[in-house]
Amino acid sequence: MIQPLEEFIIYVDPSRCLGCRSCEVACAVEHSSSKQLFSAISEDPRPKPRTSVVVADGVYVPMRCMHCDPAPCVKACPTGSMRRTDEGFVVSDPARCIGCRTCLLACPFGHPSYSSRGKVIKCDHCIDRFKSGMPPACVEACPTGALRFGRAEELLGEERRRRALEMITGLGEGGVVYRRAASPVLVGR
Ligand code: SF4
Ligand code: SF4
């Protein structure tokens, strides 16, 4: 049974990110034709990741689409290529995309990207994996837990326990909850 997306979040914790970019590689492979690393490398065009690790002030920050609701990119798209699925994900339909890049301008987080095929591509939240009960490829690939996917209550409960521990030790960093919202929710600091 497909679970309502509202119950799930991706918790992004830059303090745990090594900058290894395993998430980017996993995303590109997941969106390749073969879905196999070594075959994907030789595909033409080479599959592109739909998530990226940005370096800000010396800190690695994994950035991905937040599947906003309402989504500025969906509102801006003149052809209906950018749309929300029944599960709640914001996806782009290459058959309808005319490559005008209006969605790139509309997205406040710089997420959709322009492919060499003249179409916009973006994170689809690994919708097929989600339907099979699997986490997004980027989350599965992350070796440190900088990206976590799960039920909001469980992940935020874990974070509350971690924060409590940090209050005792006096150490800690803030994290970001990526969920269906117009902007990320900052936790901690
Ligand atoms: S983060 Fe950008 S690409 Fe993703 S749904 Fe929001 S506006 Fe669209
Ligand atoms: S896989 Fe995890 S640790 Fe590596 S860059 Fe991505 S978020 Fe950071």
PDB file of C-alpha atoms and ligand atoms in Angstrom:
ATOM      1  CA  MET A   1       0.000   0.000   0.000  1.00  0.00           C
ATOM      2  CA  ILE A   2       1.302   3.448  -0.856  1.00  0.00           C
ATOM      3  CA  GLN A   3       1.782   5.494   2.294  1.00  0.00           C
ATOM      4  CA  PRO A   4       0.727   9.167   2.289  1.00  0.00           C
ATOM      5  CA  LEU A   5       3.814  11.247   1.510  1.00  0.00           C
ATOM      6  CA  GLU A   6       2.854  13.757   4.196  1.00  0.00           C
ATOM      7  CA  GLU A   7       3.936  11.236   6.842  1.00  0.00           C
ATOM      8  CA  PHE A   8       7.476  11.041   5.450  1.00  0.00           C
ATOM      9  CA  ILE A   9      10.382  13.441   5.539  1.00  0.00           C
ATOM     10  CA  ILE A  10      13.963  13.529   4.396  1.00  0.00           C
ATOM     11  CA  TYR A  11      16.154  14.789   7.168  1.00  0.00           C
ATOM     12  CA  VAL A  12      19.291  16.527   5.912  1.00  0.00           C
ATOM     13  CA  ASP A  13      22.088  16.968   8.408  1.00  0.00           C
ATOM     14  CA  PRO A  14      25.045  18.910   6.949  1.00  0.00           C
ATOM     15  CA  SER A  15      27.062  18.270  10.109  1.00  0.00           C
ATOM     16  CA  ARG A  16      27.281  14.609   9.069  1.00  0.00           C
ATOM     17  CA  CYS A  17      28.074  15.207   5.389  1.00  0.00           C
ATOM     18  CA  LEU A  18      31.579  14.193   4.272  1.00  0.00           C
ATOM     19  CA  GLY A  19      31.237  15.633   0.784  1.00  0.00           C
ATOM     20  CA  CYS A  20      31.837  12.171  -0.696  1.00  0.00           C
ATOM     21  CA  ARG A  21      29.086  12.742  -3.290  1.00  0.00           C
ATOM     22  CA  SER A  22      27.907   9.133  -3.094  1.00  0.00           C
ATOM     23  CA  CYS A  23      24.394  10.588  -3.131  1.00  0.00           C
ATOM     24  CA  GLU A  24      25.014  12.307  -6.466  1.00  0.00           C
ATOM     25  CA  VAL A  25      26.439   9.133  -8.013  1.00  0.00           C
ATOM     26  CA  ALA A  26      23.559   7.009  -6.731  1.00  0.00           C
ATOM     27  CA  CYS A  27      21.044   9.518  -8.101  1.00  0.00           C
ATOM     28  CA  ALA A  28      22.651   9.522 -11.546  1.00  0.00           C
ATOM     29  CA  VAL A  29      22.770   5.716 -11.650  1.00  0.00           C
ATOM     30  CA  GLU A  30      19.152   5.442 -10.486  1.00  0.00           C
ATOM     31  CA  HIS A  31      18.102   7.689 -13.364  1.00  0.00           C
ATOM     32  CA  SER A  32      20.235   5.939 -15.977  1.00  0.00           C
ATOM     33  CA  SER A  33      18.857   3.469 -18.517  1.00  0.00           C
ATOM     34  CA  SER A  34      20.745   0.516 -17.091  1.00  0.00           C
ATOM     35  CA  LYS A  35      20.589   1.475 -13.386  1.00  0.00           C
ATOM     36  CA  GLN A  36      24.054  -0.123 -13.121  1.00  0.00           C
ATOM     37  CA  LEU A  37      27.107   1.976 -12.229  1.00  0.00           C
ATOM     38  CA  PHE A  38      29.547   0.621 -14.815  1.00  0.00           C
ATOM     39  CA  SER A  39      27.026   0.595 -17.662  1.00  0.00           C
ATOM     40  CA  ALA A  40      25.721   4.044 -16.715  1.00  0.00           C
ATOM     41  CA  ILE A  41      29.183   5.589 -17.104  1.00  0.00           C
ATOM     42  CA  SER A  42      29.220   4.735 -20.816  1.00  0.00           C
ATOM     43  CA  GLU A  43      25.664   5.832 -21.561  1.00  0.00           C
ATOM     44  CA  ASP A  44      25.230   8.720 -23.979  1.00  0.00           C
ATOM     45  CA  PRO A  45      24.199  11.188 -22.741  1.00  0.00           C
ATOM     46  CA  ARG A  46      25.786  10.356 -19.413  1.00  0.00           C
ATOM     47  CA  PRO A  47      23.090  10.312 -16.701  1.00  0.00           C
ATOM     48  CA  LYS A  48      23.064  13.430 -14.509  1.00  0.00           C
ATOM     49  CA  PRO A  49      22.335  13.539 -10.787  1.00  0.00           C
ATOM     50  CA  ARG A  50      19.202  15.399  -9.680  1.00  0.00           C
ATOM     51  CA  THR A  51      20.663  16.144  -6.275  1.00  0.00           C
ATOM     52  CA  SER A  52      23.838  18.050  -5.482  1.00  0.00           C
ATOM     53  CA  VAL A  53      26.230  18.691  -2.658  1.00  0.00           C
ATOM     54  CA  VAL A  54      26.947  22.400  -2.318  1.00  0.00           C
ATOM     55  CA  VAL A  55      29.905  23.784  -0.396  1.00  0.00           C
ATOM     56  CA  ALA A  56      28.842  26.783   1.668  1.00  0.00           C
ATOM     57  CA  ASP A  57      31.254  28.446   4.059  1.00  0.00           C
ATOM     58  CA  GLY A  58      33.382  25.313   4.016  1.00  0.00           C
ATOM     59  CA  VAL A  59      30.408  23.104   4.958  1.00  0.00           C
ATOM     60  CA  TYR A  60      29.060  20.397   2.640  1.00  0.00           C
ATOM     61  CA  VAL A  61      25.299  20.778   2.265  1.00  0.00           C
ATOM     62  CA  PRO A  62      23.343  18.096   0.398  1.00  0.00           C
ATOM     63  CA  MET A  63      20.671  19.939  -1.596  1.00  0.00           C
ATOM     64  CA  ARG A  64      17.637  18.292  -3.164  1.00  0.00           C
ATOM     65  CA  CYS A  65      14.159  19.154  -4.365  1.00  0.00           C
ATOM     66  CA  MET A  66      11.675  19.705  -1.544  1.00  0.00           C
ATOM     67  CA  HIS A  67       8.594  18.766  -3.545  1.00  0.00           C
ATOM     68  CA  CYS A  68       7.041  22.021  -2.343  1.00  0.00           C
ATOM     69  CA  ASP A  69       3.299  22.342  -1.911  1.00  0.00           C
ATOM     70  CA  PRO A  70       2.347  24.600  -3.554  1.00  0.00           C
ATOM     71  CA  ALA A  71       5.295  24.319  -5.931  1.00  0.00           C
ATOM     72  CA  PRO A  72       6.460  27.465  -7.733  1.00  0.00           C
ATOM     73  CA  CYS A  73       7.882  25.359 -10.584  1.00  0.00           C
ATOM     74  CA  VAL A  74       4.502  23.687 -11.202  1.00  0.00           C
ATOM     75  CA  LYS A  75       2.752  27.062 -11.203  1.00  0.00           C
ATOM     76  CA  ALA A  76       5.313  28.530 -13.604  1.00  0.00           C
ATOM     77  CA  CYS A  77       5.419  25.704 -16.170  1.00  0.00           C
ATOM     78  CA  PRO A  78       3.420  26.778 -19.246  1.00  0.00           C
ATOM     79  CA  THR A  79       2.908  23.264 -20.651  1.00  0.00           C
ATOM     80  CA  GLY A  80       1.980  21.166 -17.614  1.00  0.00           C
ATOM     81  CA  SER A  81       5.260  19.284 -17.882  1.00  0.00           C
ATOM     82  CA  MET A  82       6.002  20.095 -14.256  1.00  0.00           C
ATOM     83  CA  ARG A  83       3.233  18.449 -12.247  1.00  0.00           C
ATOM     84  CA  ARG A  84       2.407  16.795  -8.943  1.00  0.00           C
ATOM     85  CA  THR A  85       1.772  13.047  -8.903  1.00  0.00           C
ATOM     86  CA  ASP A  86      -1.015  11.354  -6.940  1.00  0.00           C
ATOM     87  CA  GLU A  87       1.612  10.376  -4.366  1.00  0.00           C
ATOM     88  CA  GLY A  88       2.500  14.044  -3.898  1.00  0.00           C
ATOM     89  CA  PHE A  89       5.826  14.217  -5.761  1.00  0.00           C
ATOM     90  CA  VAL A  90       6.670  17.039  -8.131  1.00  0.00           C
ATOM     91  CA  VAL A  91       7.956  15.541 -11.391  1.00  0.00           C
ATOM     92  CA  SER A  92       8.700  16.763 -14.898  1.00  0.00           C
ATOM     93  CA  ASP A  93       7.386  15.044 -18.017  1.00  0.00           C
ATOM     94  CA  PRO A  94       9.993  15.160 -20.813  1.00  0.00           C
ATOM     95  CA  ALA A  95       7.304  14.599 -23.446  1.00  0.00           C
ATOM     96  CA  ARG A  96       5.684  17.911 -22.504  1.00  0.00           C
ATOM     97  CA  CYS A  97       8.820  19.923 -21.683  1.00  0.00           C
ATOM     98  CA  ILE A  98       9.680  22.541 -24.313  1.00  0.00           C
ATOM     99  CA  GLY A  99      12.934  23.512 -22.580  1.00  0.00           C
ATOM    100  CA  CYS A 100      11.858  27.100 -21.840  1.00  0.00           C
ATOM    101  CA  ARG A 101      13.517  26.900 -18.379  1.00  0.00           C
ATOM    102  CA  THR A 102      10.814  28.994 -16.687  1.00  0.00           C
ATOM    103  CA  CYS A 103      10.794  26.448 -13.860  1.00  0.00           C
ATOM    104  CA  LEU A 104      14.501  27.047 -13.259  1.00  0.00           C
ATOM    105  CA  LEU A 105      13.759  30.708 -12.675  1.00  0.00           C
ATOM    106  CA  ALA A 106      10.753  29.925 -10.480  1.00  0.00           C
ATOM    107  CA  CYS A 107      12.441  27.441  -8.155  1.00  0.00           C
ATOM    108  CA  PRO A 108      13.751  29.267  -5.075  1.00  0.00           C
ATOM    109  CA  PHE A 109      16.286  26.486  -4.449  1.00  0.00           C
ATOM    110  CA  GLY A 110      17.850  26.162  -7.905  1.00  0.00           C
ATOM    111  CA  HIS A 111      16.820  22.547  -8.335  1.00  0.00           C
ATOM    112  CA  PRO A 112      15.606  21.675 -11.801  1.00  0.00           C
ATOM    113  CA  SER A 113      18.452  21.430 -14.272  1.00  0.00           C
ATOM    114  CA  TYR A 114      18.687  21.612 -18.027  1.00  0.00           C
ATOM    115  CA  SER A 115      19.786  18.458 -19.813  1.00  0.00           C
ATOM    116  CA  SER A 116      21.788  18.116 -22.999  1.00  0.00           C
ATOM    117  CA  ARG A 117      18.609  16.861 -24.653  1.00  0.00           C
ATOM    118  CA  GLY A 118      17.006  20.297 -24.289  1.00  0.00           C
ATOM    119  CA  LYS A 119      14.671  19.178 -21.524  1.00  0.00           C
ATOM    120  CA  VAL A 120      14.485  20.032 -17.860  1.00  0.00           C
ATOM    121  CA  ILE A 121      15.184  17.193 -15.450  1.00  0.00           C
ATOM    122  CA  LYS A 122      14.581  17.107 -11.717  1.00  0.00           C
ATOM    123  CA  CYS A 123      14.375  14.892  -8.664  1.00  0.00           C
ATOM    124  CA  ASP A 124      11.365  12.559  -8.818  1.00  0.00           C
ATOM    125  CA  HIS A 125      11.953  11.373  -5.253  1.00  0.00           C
ATOM    126  CA  CYS A 126      12.752   7.943  -6.753  1.00  0.00           C
ATOM    127  CA  ILE A 127       9.029   7.398  -7.138  1.00  0.00           C
ATOM    128  CA  ASP A 128       9.340   3.758  -8.253  1.00  0.00           C
ATOM    129  CA  ARG A 129      11.496   2.958  -5.244  1.00  0.00           C
ATOM    130  CA  PHE A 130       9.007   4.750  -2.974  1.00  0.00           C
ATOM    131  CA  LYS A 131       6.165   2.621  -4.331  1.00  0.00           C
ATOM    132  CA  SER A 132       8.212  -0.481  -3.501  1.00  0.00           C
ATOM    133  CA  GLY A 133       8.792   0.736   0.050  1.00  0.00           C
ATOM    134  CA  MET A 134      12.437   1.665  -0.593  1.00  0.00           C
ATOM    135  CA  PRO A 135      14.175   4.926   0.362  1.00  0.00           C
ATOM    136  CA  PRO A 136      15.395   7.316  -2.338  1.00  0.00           C
ATOM    137  CA  ALA A 137      18.707   6.231  -3.887  1.00  0.00           C
ATOM    138  CA  CYS A 138      20.569   9.234  -2.427  1.00  0.00           C
ATOM    139  CA  VAL A 139      19.473   8.328   1.095  1.00  0.00           C
ATOM    140  CA  GLU A 140      20.398   4.684   0.672  1.00  0.00           C
ATOM    141  CA  ALA A 141      23.863   5.613  -0.633  1.00  0.00           C
ATOM    142  CA  CYS A 142      24.769   8.070   2.108  1.00  0.00           C
ATOM    143  CA  PRO A 143      27.297   6.355   4.403  1.00  0.00           C
ATOM    144  CA  THR A 144      26.999   8.764   7.309  1.00  0.00           C
ATOM    145  CA  GLY A 145      23.286   9.417   7.830  1.00  0.00           C
ATOM    146  CA  ALA A 146      23.556  12.970   6.498  1.00  0.00           C
ATOM    147  CA  LEU A 147      20.458  12.076   4.475  1.00  0.00           C
ATOM    148  CA  ARG A 148      17.737  10.109   6.224  1.00  0.00           C
ATOM    149  CA  PHE A 149      14.260   9.190   5.046  1.00  0.00           C
ATOM    150  CA  GLY A 150      11.420   7.980   7.196  1.00  0.00           C
ATOM    151  CA  ARG A 151       8.346   8.838   9.166  1.00  0.00           C
ATOM    152  CA  ALA A 152       8.462  12.340  10.535  1.00  0.00           C
ATOM    153  CA  GLU A 153       7.704  11.310  14.112  1.00  0.00           C
ATOM    154  CA  GLU A 154      10.447   8.669  14.198  1.00  0.00           C
ATOM    155  CA  LEU A 155      13.178  10.813  12.625  1.00  0.00           C
ATOM    156  CA  LEU A 156      12.353  13.892  14.661  1.00  0.00           C
ATOM    157  CA  GLY A 157      12.164  11.741  17.807  1.00  0.00           C
ATOM    158  CA  GLU A 158      15.693  10.496  17.052  1.00  0.00           C
ATOM    159  CA  GLU A 159      16.818  14.082  16.546  1.00  0.00           C
ATOM    160  CA  ARG A 160      15.241  15.185  19.823  1.00  0.00           C
ATOM    161  CA  ARG A 161      17.208  12.473  21.612  1.00  0.00           C
ATOM    162  CA  ARG A 162      20.402  13.535  19.822  1.00  0.00           C
ATOM    163  CA  ARG A 163      19.775  17.196  20.743  1.00  0.00           C
ATOM    164  CA  ALA A 164      19.214  16.224  24.349  1.00  0.00           C
ATOM    165  CA  LEU A 165      22.559  14.449  24.318  1.00  0.00           C
ATOM    166  CA  GLU A 166      24.173  17.496  22.719  1.00  0.00           C
ATOM    167  CA  MET A 167      22.735  19.732  25.438  1.00  0.00           C
ATOM    168  CA  ILE A 168      24.520  17.552  27.965  1.00  0.00           C
ATOM    169  CA  THR A 169      27.818  17.548  26.049  1.00  0.00           C
ATOM    170  CA  GLY A 170      27.544  21.109  24.735  1.00  0.00           C
ATOM    171  CA  LEU A 171      28.251  19.982  21.144  1.00  0.00           C
ATOM    172  CA  GLY A 172      26.032  20.031  18.074  1.00  0.00           C
ATOM    173  CA  GLU A 173      24.878  21.490  14.763  1.00  0.00           C
ATOM    174  CA  GLY A 174      21.483  22.172  13.229  1.00  0.00           C
ATOM    175  CA  GLY A 175      19.811  20.041  10.545  1.00  0.00           C
ATOM    176  CA  VAL A 176      17.238  20.722   7.858  1.00  0.00           C
ATOM    177  CA  VAL A 177      13.995  18.849   7.319  1.00  0.00           C
ATOM    178  CA  TYR A 178      13.095  18.582   3.648  1.00  0.00           C
ATOM    179  CA  ARG A 179       9.417  17.907   3.304  1.00  0.00           C
ATOM    180  CA  ARG A 180       6.486  19.146   1.294  1.00  0.00           C
ATOM    181  CA  ALA A 181       6.719  22.764   2.306  1.00  0.00           C
ATOM    182  CA  ALA A 182       7.512  26.018   0.585  1.00  0.00           C
ATOM    183  CA  SER A 183      10.819  26.197   2.385  1.00  0.00           C
ATOM    184  CA  PRO A 184      13.021  23.902   4.448  1.00  0.00           C
ATOM    185  CA  VAL A 185      12.407  23.764   8.169  1.00  0.00           C
ATOM    186  CA  LEU A 186      15.481  24.461  10.266  1.00  0.00           C
ATOM    187  CA  VAL A 187      15.869  22.325  13.338  1.00  0.00           C
ATOM    188  CA  GLY A 188      18.179  23.267  16.181  1.00  0.00           C
ATOM    189  CA  ARG A 189      20.919  25.924  16.081  1.00  0.00           C
TER     190      ARG A 189
HETATM  191  S1  SF4 B   1      12.244  22.764  -4.692  1.00  0.00           S
HETATM  192 FE1  SF4 B   1      12.126  23.777  -6.715  1.00  0.00          FE
HETATM  193  S2  SF4 B   1      11.944  22.086  -8.200  1.00  0.00           S
HETATM  194 FE2  SF4 B   1      11.428  21.254  -6.167  1.00  0.00          FE
HETATM  195  S3  SF4 B   1       9.178  21.439  -6.050  1.00  0.00           S
HETATM  196 FE3  SF4 B   1      10.065  23.275  -5.071  1.00  0.00          FE
HETATM  197  S4  SF4 B   1      10.094  24.795  -6.727  1.00  0.00           S
HETATM  198 FE4  SF4 B   1       9.846  22.777  -7.720  1.00  0.00          FE
HETATM  199  S1  SF4 B   2      26.472  10.588   0.472  1.00  0.00           S
HETATM  200 FE1  SF4 B   2      26.051  11.544   2.472  1.00  0.00          FE
HETATM  201  S2  SF4 B   2      28.101  12.075   3.267  1.00  0.00           S
HETATM  202 FE2  SF4 B   2      28.352  11.687   1.061  1.00  0.00          FE
HETATM  203  S3  SF4 B   2      28.105  13.723   0.090  1.00  0.00           S
HETATM  204 FE3  SF4 B   2      26.075  12.787   0.069  1.00  0.00          FE
HETATM  205  S4  SF4 B   2      25.082  13.509   1.946  1.00  0.00           S
HETATM  206 FE4  SF4 B   2      27.295  13.898   2.185  1.00  0.00          FE
END
